[in-house]
CSV table of C-alpha atoms in Angstrom, one decimal:
chain,number,residue,atom,x,y,z
A,191,MET,CA,106.4,64.3,28.2
A,192,THR,CA,108.5,67.4,29.0
A,193,ASN,CA,107.3,70.8,27.8
A,194,ARG,CA,109.9,70.8,25.1
A,195,GLN,CA,108.8,67.4,23.9
A,196,LYS,CA,105.2,68.6,23.8
A,197,ASN,CA,106.3,71.6,21.9
A,198,LYS,CA,108.0,69.4,19.3
A,199,ARG,CA,105.1,67.1,19.0
A,200,THR,CA,102.8,70.1,18.3
A,201,MET,CA,105.2,71.1,15.5
A,202,TYR,CA,105.3,67.5,14.2
A,203,LYS,CA,101.5,67.5,14.0
A,204,ALA,CA,101.5,70.8,12.1
A,205,VAL,CA,104.1,69.4,9.6
A,206,LEU,CA,102.1,66.2,9.3
A,207,ALA,CA,98.9,68.2,8.5
A,208,TRP,CA,100.9,70.1,5.8
A,209,CYS,CA,102.2,66.8,4.3
A,210,ASN,CA,98.7,65.4,4.1
A,211,LEU,CA,97.4,68.6,2.5
A,212,TYR,CA,100.1,68.9,-0.2
A,213,LEU,CA,100.8,65.2,-0.8
A,214,PRO,CA,99.0,65.1,-4.1
A,215,THR,CA,100.9,68.1,-5.4
A,216,LEU,CA,104.4,67.4,-3.9
A,217,LYS,CA,104.6,63.7,-4.8
A,218,THR,CA,104.4,64.7,-8.5
A,219,LEU,CA,107.1,67.5,-8.0
A,220,ILE,CA,109.4,65.5,-5.8
A,221,GLY,CA,109.6,61.7,-6.3
A,222,ALA,CA,110.9,61.0,-2.8
A,223,PHE,CA,108.3,63.0,-1.0
A,224,GLU,CA,105.6,60.3,-0.6
A,225,ASP,CA,108.1,57.9,1.1
A,226,MET,CA,109.5,60.8,3.3
A,227,ALA,CA,105.9,61.7,4.4
A,228,ALA,CA,105.1,58.1,5.2
A,229,GLU,CA,108.2,57.7,7.3
A,230,PHE,CA,107.5,60.9,9.1
A,231,ALA,CA,103.8,59.9,9.8
A,232,ASP,CA,105.0,56.6,11.2
A,233,LEU,CA,107.5,58.3,13.6
A,234,VAL,CA,104.8,60.7,14.8
A,235,LYS,CA,102.5,57.7,15.5
A,236,GLN,CA,105.3,56.0,17.4
A,237,ILE,CA,105.8,59.1,19.5
A,238,ASP,CA,102.1,59.2,20.3
A,239,THR,CA,102.2,55.5,21.4
A,240,ALA,CA,105.2,56.0,23.6
A,241,ALA,CA,103.6,59.1,25.3
A,242,ALA,CA,100.4,57.1,25.9
A,243,THR,CA,102.4,54.2,27.4
A,244,ARG,CA,104.1,56.5,29.8
A,245,ASN,CA,100.8,58.1,30.9
A,246,ASN,CA,99.1,54.7,31.3
A,247,ALA,CA,101.9,53.4,33.3
A,248,ASN,CA,101.6,56.3,35.7
A,249,ALA,CA,97.9,55.9,36.1
A,250,GLY,CA,97.4,52.1,36.1
A,251,THR,CA,100.1,51.1,38.6
A,252,TYR,CA,99.2,53.7,41.2
A,253,GLU,CA,95.5,53.0,40.9
A,254,THR,CA,96.4,49.3,41.7
A,255,ARG,CA,98.3,50.2,44.8
A,256,ASP,CA,95.7,52.7,46.0
A,257,ALA,CA,93.0,50.1,45.6
A,258,ALA,CA,95.0,47.5,47.5
A,259,THR,CA,95.9,49.9,50.3
A,260,GLU,CA,92.2,50.8,50.7
A,261,SER,CA,91.1,47.2,50.8
A,262,LEU,CA,93.8,46.3,53.3
A,263,ILE,CA,92.9,49.1,55.7
A,264,ASP,CA,89.2,48.2,55.5
A,265,VAL,CA,89.8,44.7,56.8
A,266,LEU,CA,92.7,45.6,59.1
A,267,ILE,CA,90.6,48.1,61.2
A,268,GLU,CA,87.9,45.5,61.6
A,269,VAL,CA,90.3,42.8,62.9
A,270,ALA,CA,92.2,45.4,65.0
A,271,GLY,CA,88.9,46.6,66.5
A,272,ALA,CA,88.0,43.2,67.7
A,273,LEU,CA,91.4,42.6,69.2
A,274,PHE,CA,91.3,46.0,70.9
A,275,ALA,CA,87.9,45.3,72.4
A,276,TYR,CA,89.0,41.9,73.7
A,277,ALA,CA,92.2,43.3,75.1
A,278,SER,CA,90.3,46.1,76.8
A,279,LYS,CA,88.0,43.6,78.5
A,280,LYS,CA,90.9,41.4,79.6
A,281,LYS,CA,93.2,44.3,80.5
A,282,LEU,CA,95.9,43.3,78.0
A,283,ALA,CA,97.8,46.6,77.7
A,284,ASP,CA,100.3,45.4,75.1
A,285,VAL,CA,97.6,44.1,72.8
A,286,LYS,CA,95.6,47.3,73.2
A,287,SER,CA,98.7,49.4,72.3
A,288,MET,CA,99.4,47.2,69.2
A,289,THR,CA,95.8,47.3,67.9
A,290,ASP,CA,95.0,51.0,68.6
A,291,VAL,CA,94.9,52.0,65.0
A,292,ARG,CA,92.8,54.5,63.0
A,293,PRO,CA,92.3,54.7,59.2
A,294,SER,CA,93.9,58.2,58.9
A,295,LYS,CA,97.0,57.0,60.8
A,296,LEU,CA,97.3,53.9,58.6
A,297,GLU,CA,96.9,55.9,55.4
A,298,ASP,CA,99.8,58.1,56.4
A,299,MET,CA,102.2,55.2,57.1
A,300,PRO,CA,105.0,54.4,54.6
A,301,LYS,CA,104.2,51.2,52.7
A,302,VAL,CA,106.8,49.1,54.6
A,303,GLU,CA,105.4,50.2,58.0
A,304,LEU,CA,101.8,49.6,56.9
A,305,GLU,CA,102.6,46.1,55.7
A,306,GLN,CA,104.5,45.2,58.9
A,307,LYS,CA,101.7,46.6,61.0
A,308,ALA,CA,99.1,44.5,59.2
A,309,LYS,CA,101.3,41.4,59.6
A,310,ASP,CA,101.7,42.0,63.3
A,311,ILE,CA,97.9,42.4,63.8
A,312,ALA,CA,97.3,39.3,61.7
A,313,ASP,CA,99.6,37.3,63.9
A,314,LEU,CA,97.8,38.6,67.0
A,315,ALA,CA,94.5,37.7,65.5
A,316,GLN,CA,95.7,34.2,64.8
A,317,LYS,CA,96.9,33.8,68.4
A,318,TYR,CA,93.5,34.9,69.8
A,319,THR,CA,91.3,33.4,67.1
A,320,ALA,CA,88.9,31.7,69.5
A,321,GLU,CA,88.7,34.7,71.8
A,322,ILE,CA,87.8,37.4,69.3
A,323,VAL,CA,85.0,35.5,67.5
A,324,SER,CA,82.5,37.0,69.8
A,325,PHE,CA,83.8,40.5,69.0
A,326,GLY,CA,83.1,40.1,65.3
A,327,THR,CA,86.3,38.6,63.8
A,328,THR,CA,86.1,35.1,62.6
A,329,ALA,CA,88.8,32.8,61.2
A,330,GLU,CA,87.5,33.7,57.7
A,331,LYS,CA,88.1,37.3,58.3
A,332,ILE,CA,91.7,36.6,59.5
A,333,THR,CA,92.2,34.7,56.3
A,334,GLU,CA,90.8,37.7,54.3
A,335,LEU,CA,93.3,40.0,56.1
A,336,ASN,CA,96.2,37.8,55.1
A,337,THR,CA,94.9,37.8,51.5
A,338,MET,CA,94.8,41.6,51.6
A,339,ILE,CA,98.3,41.8,52.9
A,340,ALA,CA,99.5,39.6,50.0
A,341,ALA,CA,97.6,41.7,47.5
A,342,PHE,CA,99.1,44.9,49.0
A,343,SER,CA,102.6,43.5,48.7
A,344,THR,CA,102.0,42.5,45.1
A,345,SER,CA,100.7,45.9,44.3
A,346,GLU,CA,104.1,47.4,45.2
A,347,ASP,CA,105.7,45.1,42.6
A,348,ALA,CA,103.2,46.5,40.1
A,349,VAL,CA,104.4,50.0,40.9
A,350,ASP,CA,108.0,48.9,40.3
A,351,THR,CA,106.9,47.5,37.0
A,352,GLY,CA,105.2,50.7,36.1
A,353,VAL,CA,108.4,52.6,36.8
A,354,GLY,CA,110.2,50.4,34.4
A,355,LYS,CA,107.5,51.0,31.7
A,356,ARG,CA,107.7,54.7,32.3
A,357,MET,CA,111.4,54.8,32.0
A,358,GLY,CA,111.3,52.7,28.9
A,359,ALA,CA,108.7,55.0,27.4
A,360,VAL,CA,110.8,58.1,28.3
A,361,LYS,CA,113.9,56.6,26.6
A,362,SER,CA,111.8,55.6,23.6
A,363,LEU,CA,110.4,59.2,23.4
A,364,GLY,CA,113.9,60.7,23.4
A,365,SER,CA,115.1,58.3,20.7
A,366,LEU,CA,112.1,58.8,18.5
A,367,ILE,CA,112.2,62.6,18.8
A,368,ARG,CA,115.9,62.6,17.8
A,369,GLU,CA,115.1,60.4,14.8
A,370,THR,CA,112.2,62.7,13.8
A,371,ASP,CA,114.3,65.8,14.1
A,372,ALA,CA,117.0,64.2,11.9
A,373,LEU,CA,114.4,63.3,9.3
A,374,LEU,CA,113.1,66.9,9.2
A,375,VAL,CA,116.5,68.6,9.2
A,376,GLU,CA,118.4,66.3,6.9
A,377,GLN,CA,115.7,65.4,4.4
A,378,PHE,CA,112.6,67.6,4.6
A,379,ASP,CA,114.4,70.9,5.1
A,380,LYS,CA,116.9,70.2,2.4
A,381,THR,CA,114.4,68.8,-0.1
A,382,MET,CA,111.9,71.6,0.4
A,383,LEU,CA,114.5,74.1,-0.9
A,384,ASN,CA,113.6,72.7,-4.3
A,385,ILE,CA,110.1,74.3,-4.1
A,386,LYS,CA,111.2,77.6,-2.6
A,387,ARG,CA,111.2,79.5,-5.9
A,388,THR,CA,108.6,77.5,-7.9
A,389,ASN,CA,106.0,77.2,-5.1
A,390,PRO,CA,106.8,79.9,-2.6
A,391,ASP,CA,103.3,79.7,-0.9
A,392,ILE,CA,103.6,76.0,-0.2
A,393,TYR,CA,107.2,76.5,1.1
A,394,ALA,CA,106.1,79.4,3.3
A,395,GLU,CA,103.4,77.1,4.9
A,396,TYR,CA,106.1,74.5,5.5
A,397,LEU,CA,108.2,77.0,7.3
A,398,ALA,CA,105.3,78.1,9.4
A,399,ALA,CA,104.5,74.4,10.3
A,400,ARG,CA,108.1,73.9,11.3
A,401,THR,CA,107.9,76.6,13.9
A,402,ILE,CA,107.9,75.2,17.5
A,403,TYR,CA,105.0,76.6,19.4
A,404,ASP,CA,105.5,77.6,23.0
A,405,ARG,CA,103.4,75.7,25.5
A,406,GLY,CA,104.8,77.5,28.5
A,407,GLY,CA,107.7,76.5,30.8
A,408,SER,CA,110.1,75.8,28.0
A,409,GLN,CA,113.5,77.4,27.7
A,410,GLY,CA,114.3,79.2,24.5
A,411,GLN,CA,110.8,78.8,23.0
A,412,THR,CA,108.6,81.7,21.9
A,413,PRO,CA,105.1,81.9,20.4
A,414,ALA,CA,105.1,81.2,16.7
A,415,PRO,CA,105.0,84.3,14.5
A,416,ALA,CA,102.4,84.7,11.8
A,417,PRO,CA,103.4,82.6,8.7
A,418,ALA,CA,105.8,84.4,6.4
A,419,ALA,CA,107.9,83.2,3.5
A,420,LYS,CA,111.1,84.4,5.1
A,421,THR,CA,110.5,82.9,8.5
A,422,ALA,CA,113.2,80.2,9.2
A,423,PRO,CA,112.0,76.9,10.7
A,424,ALA,CA,113.3,75.7,14.1
A,425,SER,CA,116.5,73.8,13.5
A,426,ALA,CA,116.4,74.5,9.8
A,427,PRO,CA,119.7,74.8,7.9
A,428,ALA,CA,121.1,78.2,7.1
A,429,LYS,CA,120.2,79.5,3.7
């Protein structure tokens, strides 16, 4: 969520707490209030869900890729090490050059380069399967390397899916916030004018809850002032 969205969600939570506190009183004074409050509570819940979806998409997909990368490199350096040792003994300069890899260098490679490097080493290992057994790499380990390459490639697809989930959640958040703002401005703000004279304390608390609190980094937002009956809510209609 952006800072502005976080600011608004903080305000929504304050209004929701106000609704819950005064529901028994206001539903007897304003017949439509209970339905308005229920609709508002549902929108806030949807906003929380969309925010959580976005955060989980960020975390889960990149954890998947990181785990696949680590597993691939673990097996890759073992196979490459056996090939390098064999090539050194047989004075195969081209194979030595291809298999001279270190974990730190592999970790810094772009994903496309790392995948190609792993495939090239797997192909070499397949070519010299019989020769590198005595250096610690068996046919089973070569199969494991190919499995890790496939898992790494799939993990990139998972990241792409995560991007889609995040983008969907971002769009959903924007739409939900616009809908929630409209409900506050067009229904709550207008309806609450009916308790301004008869229940000024409750109205003043509503205005205070409608203030958008500054979380830092937001343009045009300032810390909320102390609750006061004459304080206008953010986006409230002119009196």
